[in-house]
Coordinates of C-alpha atoms in Angstrom, one line a residue:
X1 CA 17.6 43.6 71.2
X2 CA 14.0 43.0 70.4
X3 CA 11.2 42.7 72.9
X4 CA 7.6 41.5 72.9
X5 CA 6.7 45.1 73.3
X6 CA 9.0 46.1 70.2
X7 CA 7.5 43.5 67.8
X8 CA 4.1 44.8 68.7
X9 CA 4.3 48.2 67.9
X10 CA 6.6 47.6 64.9
X11 CA 3.5 45.2 63.9
X12 CA 0.8 47.5 64.1
X13 CA 2.7 50.2 62.7
X14 CA 1.8 51.2 59.0
X15 CA 5.1 52.1 57.7
X16 CA 6.1 49.1 58.8
X17 CA 4.1 47.2 56.7
X18 CA 5.0 46.0 53.3
X19 CA 1.3 46.6 52.0
X20 CA 1.9 50.0 53.2
X21 CA 4.6 50.2 50.5
X22 CA 2.5 48.8 48.0
X23 CA -0.1 50.5 47.8
X24 CA 1.8 53.5 45.8
X25 CA 2.2 50.5 42.9
X26 CA -1.1 49.0 43.3
X27 CA -2.8 51.7 42.3
X28 CA 0.0 52.5 39.2
X29 CA -0.8 48.5 38.0
X30 CA -4.5 49.9 38.3
X31 CA -3.8 52.3 36.0
X32 CA -1.6 50.4 33.8
X33 CA -4.3 48.2 33.3
X34 CA -7.2 50.3 32.5
X35 CA -5.1 52.2 30.0
X36 CA -3.9 49.0 28.1
X37 CA -8.2 48.1 28.4
X38 CA -8.6 51.9 26.7
X39 CA -6.1 51.9 23.9
X40 CA -5.2 47.8 23.5
X41 CA -7.8 45.4 21.3
X42 CA -8.6 43.5 24.5
X43 CA -12.5 42.7 23.9
X44 CA -12.4 39.8 25.4
X45 CA -11.2 40.9 28.8
X46 CA -14.3 41.5 31.5
X47 CA -12.9 45.3 32.6
X48 CA -13.7 47.5 34.6
X49 CA -17.2 48.9 35.9
X50 CA -16.6 52.4 37.9
X51 CA -19.4 50.6 40.9
X52 CA -17.9 47.1 41.1
X53 CA -14.6 48.6 41.7
X54 CA -15.6 51.5 44.2
X55 CA -16.8 48.5 46.2
X56 CA -13.7 46.2 45.8
X57 CA -11.7 49.7 46.9
X58 CA -14.2 50.5 50.0
X59 CA -13.9 46.8 50.8
X60 CA -10.0 46.7 50.6
X61 CA -9.8 49.6 53.3
X62 CA -11.8 48.6 55.8
X63 CA -10.1 44.9 56.0
X64 CA -7.3 47.1 57.0
X65 CA -9.0 48.3 60.5
X66 CA -9.9 44.2 61.0
X67 CA -6.1 43.3 59.9
X68 CA -4.8 45.6 62.7
X69 CA -7.3 44.1 64.8
X70 CA -6.6 39.7 63.6
X71 CA -2.6 41.8 64.4
X72 CA -3.1 42.3 68.2
X73 CA -5.2 39.4 68.6
X74 CA -2.6 36.8 66.8
X75 CA 0.4 38.8 68.7
X76 CA -0.8 37.1 71.7
X77 CA -1.3 34.2 70.7
X78 CA 1.8 33.7 69.0
X79 CA 4.4 35.6 71.3
X80 CA 3.1 32.5 74.0
X81 CA 3.5 29.8 71.7
X82 CA 7.4 31.6 70.2
X83 CA 8.7 32.3 73.5
X84 CA 7.7 29.4 76.0
X85 CA 6.2 26.6 73.7
X86 CA 8.2 26.2 69.9
X87 CA 11.6 23.9 71.4
X88 CA 13.3 26.0 69.0
X89 CA 14.0 29.4 66.9
X90 CA 14.8 30.0 63.3
X91 CA 17.5 32.3 63.0
X92 CA 16.5 34.6 60.8
X93 CA 19.9 36.2 59.8
X94 CA 20.8 33.2 57.6
X95 CA 18.3 32.7 54.2
X96 CA 17.5 29.6 55.2
X97 CA 15.2 30.3 57.5
X98 CA 13.2 32.6 55.2
X99 CA 13.2 29.7 52.6
X100 CA 11.8 27.8 55.6
X101 CA 9.6 30.8 56.3
X102 CA 7.7 31.6 53.1
X103 CA 7.3 28.1 52.5
X104 CA 5.6 27.3 56.0
X105 CA 3.6 30.8 55.1
X106 CA 2.5 29.4 51.8
X107 CA 1.6 26.3 53.1
X108 CA -0.5 27.4 55.6
X109 CA -2.2 29.8 53.0
X110 CA -2.8 27.1 51.1
X111 CA -4.9 25.1 54.0
X112 CA -6.5 27.9 55.1
X113 CA -8.1 29.0 51.8
X114 CA -8.3 25.5 51.0
X115 CA -11.4 25.9 54.6
X116 CA -12.3 29.2 53.2
X117 CA -14.2 27.2 50.7
X118 CA -14.9 24.3 52.0
X119 CA -16.6 24.9 55.0
X120 CA -19.3 27.2 54.9
X121 CA -18.5 29.2 57.9
X122 CA -15.1 30.0 56.4
X123 CA -17.5 30.4 53.3
X124 CA -19.9 32.9 54.4
X125 CA -16.3 35.2 54.6
X126 CA -14.4 34.9 52.1
X127 CA -17.3 34.6 49.0
X128 CA -16.8 38.7 49.5
X129 CA -13.5 38.7 47.8
X130 CA -14.9 35.9 45.2
X131 CA -18.2 38.2 45.1
X132 CA -17.1 40.6 41.9
X133 CA -17.9 39.5 38.2
X134 CA -14.5 41.1 37.0
X135 CA -11.2 39.2 37.0
X136 CA -8.5 42.5 37.0
X137 CA -6.0 44.6 39.8
X138 CA -8.8 46.2 41.5
X139 CA -10.6 42.9 41.8
X140 CA -7.5 42.0 44.0
X141 CA -8.5 44.4 46.4
X142 CA -11.6 42.7 47.5
X143 CA -10.9 41.8 50.7
X144 CA -13.1 39.4 53.4
X145 CA -13.7 41.8 56.8
X146 CA -13.2 38.8 58.6
X147 CA -10.2 37.0 58.5
X148 CA -10.8 35.1 62.2
X149 CA -9.5 31.8 60.7
X150 CA -6.5 32.5 59.8
X151 CA -5.4 33.1 63.4
X152 CA -6.4 29.5 64.0
X153 CA -4.5 28.4 60.3
X154 CA -1.1 30.3 61.5
X155 CA -1.2 29.3 64.8
X156 CA 2.0 26.1 63.9
X157 CA 4.1 28.4 62.1
X158 CA 5.3 30.3 66.1
X159 CA 5.7 26.2 67.2
X160 CA 8.3 25.4 64.6
X161 CA 10.7 28.8 65.2
X162 CA 9.4 31.6 62.8
X163 CA 8.8 34.6 65.1
X164 CA 5.4 36.2 64.8
X165 CA 7.5 39.2 63.3
X166 CA 8.7 37.3 60.7
X167 CA 5.2 35.4 59.7
X168 CA 3.0 39.2 59.3
X169 CA 6.3 40.4 57.0
X170 CA 6.4 37.1 54.7
X171 CA 2.6 36.8 54.5
X172 CA 2.6 40.6 53.6
X173 CA 4.8 39.6 50.6
X174 CA 2.5 37.1 50.0
X175 CA -0.5 38.8 49.8
X176 CA 1.7 41.7 47.2
X177 CA 2.6 38.9 44.9
X178 CA -0.9 37.4 44.7
X179 CA -2.2 41.1 44.0
X180 CA -0.5 40.2 40.3
X181 CA -2.5 36.7 39.9
X182 CA -5.3 38.7 39.1
X183 CA -5.9 40.3 35.9
X184 CA -7.2 39.0 32.2
X185 CA -4.1 40.5 30.4
X186 CA -1.4 38.4 30.7
X187 CA -1.4 35.0 29.0
X188 CA -0.3 32.0 29.9
X189 CA 3.6 32.2 31.2
X190 CA 7.5 29.7 30.5
X191 CA 5.7 26.3 31.1
X192 CA 8.1 25.9 34.0
X193 CA 6.8 29.4 36.0
X194 CA 3.2 27.8 35.1
X195 CA 4.4 24.3 37.0
X196 CA 5.8 26.0 39.8
X197 CA 4.5 29.3 40.8
X198 CA 0.4 30.9 41.3
X199 CA -0.1 32.6 37.9
X200 CA -3.0 35.0 36.4
X201 CA -3.7 32.2 34.5
X202 CA -3.9 29.6 37.2
X203 CA -5.6 32.6 39.8
X204 CA -8.4 33.7 37.4
X205 CA -9.7 29.0 37.4
X206 CA -9.9 30.0 41.3
X207 CA -12.2 33.3 40.9
X208 CA -14.8 30.8 38.0
X209 CA -18.2 29.8 38.5
X210 CA -17.9 27.4 35.9
X211 CA -18.1 24.1 37.5
X212 CA -14.6 22.7 36.4
X213 CA -13.3 25.8 38.4
X214 CA -15.4 25.6 41.3
X215 CA -13.0 25.0 44.7
X216 CA -9.0 24.9 42.4
X217 CA -5.9 26.9 42.7
X218 CA -6.1 27.5 45.9
X219 CA -2.4 28.6 46.0
X220 CA -0.5 31.7 47.5
X221 CA 2.8 32.0 45.9
X222 CA 3.3 28.8 44.8
X223 CA 0.9 26.3 42.8
X224 CA 2.3 22.7 44.0
X225 CA 0.8 22.7 47.0
X226 CA -2.3 22.5 44.4
X227 CA -0.5 19.6 42.2
X228 CA 0.0 17.9 45.4
X229 CA -3.0 17.8 47.0
X230 CA -4.9 17.2 44.1
X231 CA -6.8 20.9 43.8
X232 CA -4.7 21.9 40.5
X233 CA -7.1 23.1 37.7
X234 CA -5.5 24.2 34.2
X235 CA -6.9 26.8 32.7
X236 CA -8.8 25.7 29.5
X237 CA -11.5 28.0 28.4
X238 CA -12.7 30.9 29.8
X239 CA -13.4 31.5 33.1
X240 CA -17.0 33.5 34.4
X241 CA -16.2 35.1 37.3
X242 CA -18.0 35.6 40.3
X243 CA -20.9 33.5 42.7
X244 CA -22.6 30.5 40.8
X245 CA -25.4 33.0 41.8
X246 CA -24.8 36.3 41.7
X247 CA -25.0 38.5 44.7
X248 CA -26.8 41.3 42.8
X249 CA -25.5 44.5 44.8
X250 CA -22.5 46.8 45.0
X251 CA -22.9 47.5 48.4
X252 CA -20.1 47.1 51.0
X253 CA -22.3 45.6 54.2
X254 CA -24.0 42.9 52.0
X255 CA -21.0 41.5 50.9
X256 CA -19.4 40.9 53.6
X257 CA -22.1 40.2 55.7
X258 CA -25.5 39.2 54.2
X259 CA -23.5 35.4 53.8
X260 CA -24.1 35.3 57.6
X261 CA -27.7 36.5 58.2
X262 CA -28.0 33.6 55.7
X263 CA -25.8 31.5 57.6
X264 CA -27.1 32.1 60.9
X265 CA -31.0 31.5 59.3
X266 CA -30.3 27.7 59.6
X267 CA -28.1 27.2 62.0
X268 CA -30.8 28.7 64.1
X269 CA -33.4 26.4 62.5
X270 CA -31.3 23.2 62.6
X271 CA -33.0 20.5 64.2
X272 CA -30.3 19.2 66.4
X273 CA -26.7 20.5 67.3
X274 CA -24.9 17.7 64.8
X275 CA -27.5 19.5 61.7
X276 CA -25.8 23.0 63.6
X277 CA -22.3 21.7 63.2
X278 CA -23.2 21.0 59.7
X279 CA -24.8 23.7 58.2
X280 CA -21.2 25.7 60.0
X281 CA -19.2 23.1 58.5
X282 CA -20.0 21.2 55.5
X283 CA -19.4 23.0 52.1
X284 CA -21.1 25.9 51.0
X285 CA -25.2 24.2 49.5
X286 CA -24.8 21.7 51.7
X287 CA -28.4 20.7 53.7
X288 CA -30.2 17.9 55.1
X289 CA -30.8 15.0 52.5
X290 CA -34.4 14.5 53.9
X291 CA -35.1 18.7 53.7
X292 CA -33.0 18.3 49.4
X293 CA -35.8 15.8 48.6
X294 CA -38.8 17.7 50.3
X295 CA -37.3 20.5 48.0
X296 CA -36.8 18.8 45.0
X297 CA -40.5 17.4 44.7
X298 CA -41.7 21.2 46.5
X299 CA -39.6 22.9 43.9
X300 CA -38.7 25.1 46.8
X301 CA -35.0 26.3 47.0
X302 CA -32.6 26.4 49.0
X303 CA -31.3 25.1 52.5
X304 CA -33.1 25.0 55.2
X305 CA -35.3 28.5 55.2
X306 CA -33.5 30.5 52.9
X307 CA -32.1 30.7 49.5
X308 CA -29.0 27.9 48.7
X309 CA -26.3 29.6 50.1
X310 CA -24.1 31.2 46.6
X311 CA -20.6 29.8 45.8

């Protein structure tokens, strides 16, 4: 019989997490990609850079710690909603319940991901994943250490009857799938697959800093969400990866928290509570119209007292 304590113990055990078993495959695919880059003719890809890859691996390891913290916080909220608020419970011994769970988690990922790009307070956390100018399987491991907003967006999942343990299990498989989309060695796939699924071609667009590609293709597994909600962009030209303004460091602490420091300066110097909220929840690069005008005439770059946020 499943109990909340058994579920919590199960969630916190690394051996019950599908991602744990996927780690050897992650490393294997990194090795295969490195070999392909070395022995095959692939001059048209970014490849690997040792310092960049080391930063990605360190950020991946750090995310394991923060993920455990988020699981503990989320479990308390999720189990309460699931047991005492949800009008029904999905029977996870039926295949259709898993179909609902996979679709619901993926749709939730889409909207979480979209928020992280379109609200500066979310981007302050998420930009760490986009900071690499390389597109490879190592970049897939460059995860943020601040996944707090994920919990808020996941709250409807236990409300529709998905058990907390199933939410985390499905999300783990969602992350494993996304790992496979971080490569330049896979060209466009069979059109029906490209139409429904998130693919390397679609995700290369998402990592592009070209104006055409900004804030596109938020999908986790299914690209249909982007097609439905108007954020889809097909790959037309090879993307330029990274932030619109290169961050210029491999220091993982600066990569993870440097943008928070910039955001804090803007919020602290804001002239009203409304302006503070706008700095937090408007898109990256936003500044009050009068300050934008002052910078245009004075030649000063930036929002408030700091340089304009990188995208």
